Amino acid sequence: SGEDFASIARSRGGSDDPSVKDNGGDLGWFSAFMMLYAFEDACFKANVGDVVGPVRTRYGYHVIKVTGHVSMSKTVPYYL
């Protein structure tokens, strides 16, 4: 309904993830194989600006707002 996604995520009943109080639900950029398949599949299939979900993973249900896509050639490699 046009409300701020981070505010909804932080609100009571918005998210059970304890990290949301600090990050507002923003996961930052991620590439393939960094998230659970159902979650990343929903993200990569969505268009920028889409809100998708609920998406079920072993961690629960997720509502995802896609804020951008970046070509892999422009991202910084992720090292463990």
PDB file of C-alpha atoms in Angstrom:
ATOM      1  CA  SER A   1       0.000   0.000   0.000  1.00  0.00           C
ATOM      2  CA  GLY A   2       2.971   2.313  -0.545  1.00  0.00           C
ATOM      3  CA  GLU A   3       4.416   2.018   2.954  1.00  0.00           C
ATOM      4  CA  ASP A   4       8.166   1.898   3.549  1.00  0.00           C
ATOM      5  CA  PHE A   5       9.339  -1.731   3.319  1.00  0.00           C
ATOM      6  CA  ALA A   6      11.951  -1.351   6.100  1.00  0.00           C
ATOM      7  CA  SER A   7       9.392   0.183   8.468  1.00  0.00           C
ATOM      8  CA  ILE A   8       7.008  -2.703   7.893  1.00  0.00           C
ATOM      9  CA  ALA A   9       9.807  -5.244   8.379  1.00  0.00           C
ATOM     10  CA  ARG A  10      10.821  -3.589  11.667  1.00  0.00           C
ATOM     11  CA  SER A  11       7.259  -3.267  12.982  1.00  0.00           C
ATOM     12  CA  ARG A  12       5.709  -5.667  15.459  1.00  0.00           C
ATOM     13  CA  GLY A  13       4.664  -8.735  13.489  1.00  0.00           C
ATOM     14  CA  GLY A  14       6.703  -7.632  10.465  1.00  0.00           C
ATOM     15  CA  SER A  15       9.694  -9.956  10.742  1.00  0.00           C
ATOM     16  CA  ASP A  16      10.960 -12.559  13.192  1.00  0.00           C
ATOM     17  CA  ASP A  17      14.565 -12.116  11.984  1.00  0.00           C
ATOM     18  CA  PRO A  18      16.561 -10.383  14.753  1.00  0.00           C
ATOM     19  CA  SER A  19      18.912  -8.731  12.208  1.00  0.00           C
ATOM     20  CA  VAL A  20      16.019  -6.704  10.759  1.00  0.00           C
ATOM     21  CA  LYS A  21      16.203  -4.190  13.614  1.00  0.00           C
ATOM     22  CA  ASP A  22      19.606  -3.130  12.245  1.00  0.00           C
ATOM     23  CA  ASN A  23      19.268  -3.711   8.499  1.00  0.00           C
ATOM     24  CA  GLY A  24      15.556  -3.106   7.891  1.00  0.00           C
ATOM     25  CA  GLY A  25      15.459  -6.348   5.926  1.00  0.00           C
ATOM     26  CA  ASP A  26      18.031  -5.130   3.378  1.00  0.00           C
ATOM     27  CA  LEU A  27      20.216  -8.101   2.447  1.00  0.00           C
ATOM     28  CA  GLY A  28      22.438  -6.149   0.099  1.00  0.00           C
ATOM     29  CA  TRP A  29      23.735  -7.639  -3.144  1.00  0.00           C
ATOM     30  CA  PHE A  30      24.102 -11.379  -3.466  1.00  0.00           C
ATOM     31  CA  SER A  31      24.924 -13.780  -6.267  1.00  0.00           C
ATOM     32  CA  ALA A  32      23.819 -17.291  -7.147  1.00  0.00           C
ATOM     33  CA  PHE A  33      24.335 -20.011  -4.545  1.00  0.00           C
ATOM     34  CA  MET A  34      24.537 -17.545  -1.649  1.00  0.00           C
ATOM     35  CA  MET A  35      20.898 -17.943  -0.569  1.00  0.00           C
ATOM     36  CA  LEU A  36      18.511 -20.849  -0.341  1.00  0.00           C
ATOM     37  CA  TYR A  37      17.301 -21.878  -3.787  1.00  0.00           C
ATOM     38  CA  ALA A  38      13.628 -20.928  -3.391  1.00  0.00           C
ATOM     39  CA  PHE A  39      14.601 -17.487  -2.082  1.00  0.00           C
ATOM     40  CA  GLU A  40      17.173 -16.627  -4.738  1.00  0.00           C
ATOM     41  CA  ASP A  41      15.048 -18.131  -7.513  1.00  0.00           C
ATOM     42  CA  ALA A  42      12.201 -15.782  -6.581  1.00  0.00           C
ATOM     43  CA  CYS A  43      14.604 -12.816  -6.465  1.00  0.00           C
ATOM     44  CA  PHE A  44      16.300 -13.531  -9.780  1.00  0.00           C
ATOM     45  CA  LYS A  45      13.006 -14.123 -11.614  1.00  0.00           C
ATOM     46  CA  ALA A  46      11.457 -10.882 -10.335  1.00  0.00           C
ATOM     47  CA  ASN A  47      11.768  -7.478 -11.954  1.00  0.00           C
ATOM     48  CA  VAL A  48      13.226  -4.484 -10.152  1.00  0.00           C
ATOM     49  CA  GLY A  49      10.505  -2.969  -7.986  1.00  0.00           C
ATOM     50  CA  ASP A  50       8.523  -6.210  -7.665  1.00  0.00           C
ATOM     51  CA  VAL A  51       7.353  -7.463  -4.301  1.00  0.00           C
ATOM     52  CA  VAL A  52       7.209 -11.258  -4.396  1.00  0.00           C
ATOM     53  CA  GLY A  53       6.091 -13.895  -1.980  1.00  0.00           C
ATOM     54  CA  PRO A  54       5.366 -15.424   0.233  1.00  0.00           C
ATOM     55  CA  VAL A  55       8.392 -17.596  -0.491  1.00  0.00           C
ATOM     56  CA  ARG A  56       8.834 -20.564   1.826  1.00  0.00           C
ATOM     57  CA  THR A  57      12.280 -21.683   3.018  1.00  0.00           C
ATOM     58  CA  ARG A  58      13.433 -23.681   6.024  1.00  0.00           C
ATOM     59  CA  TYR A  59      13.637 -20.357   7.882  1.00  0.00           C
ATOM     60  CA  GLY A  60       9.986 -19.535   7.321  1.00  0.00           C
ATOM     61  CA  TYR A  61       8.062 -17.401   4.873  1.00  0.00           C
ATOM     62  CA  HIS A  62       9.532 -14.350   3.159  1.00  0.00           C
ATOM     63  CA  VAL A  63       8.105 -11.344   1.353  1.00  0.00           C
ATOM     64  CA  ILE A  64      10.821  -9.939  -0.898  1.00  0.00           C
ATOM     65  CA  LYS A  65      11.128  -6.504  -2.491  1.00  0.00           C
ATOM     66  CA  VAL A  66      13.620  -6.529  -5.367  1.00  0.00           C
ATOM     67  CA  THR A  67      15.423  -3.185  -5.443  1.00  0.00           C
ATOM     68  CA  GLY A  68      17.959  -3.897  -8.174  1.00  0.00           C
ATOM     69  CA  HIS A  69      19.828  -6.327 -10.367  1.00  0.00           C
ATOM     70  CA  VAL A  70      23.523  -6.087 -11.217  1.00  0.00           C
ATOM     71  CA  SER A  71      25.342  -7.959 -13.951  1.00  0.00           C
ATOM     72  CA  MET A  72      27.843 -10.422 -12.519  1.00  0.00           C
ATOM     73  CA  SER A  73      30.580  -8.776 -14.523  1.00  0.00           C
ATOM     74  CA  LYS A  74      30.106  -5.656 -12.375  1.00  0.00           C
ATOM     75  CA  THR A  75      30.047  -7.265  -8.941  1.00  0.00           C
ATOM     76  CA  VAL A  76      32.926  -7.799  -6.543  1.00  0.00           C
ATOM     77  CA  PRO A  77      33.833 -11.469  -6.048  1.00  0.00           C
ATOM     78  CA  TYR A  78      32.617 -13.002  -2.803  1.00  0.00           C
ATOM     79  CA  TYR A  79      35.293 -14.852  -0.822  1.00  0.00           C
ATOM     80  CA  LEU A  80      34.832 -17.152   2.158  1.00  0.00           C
TER      81      LEU A  80
END
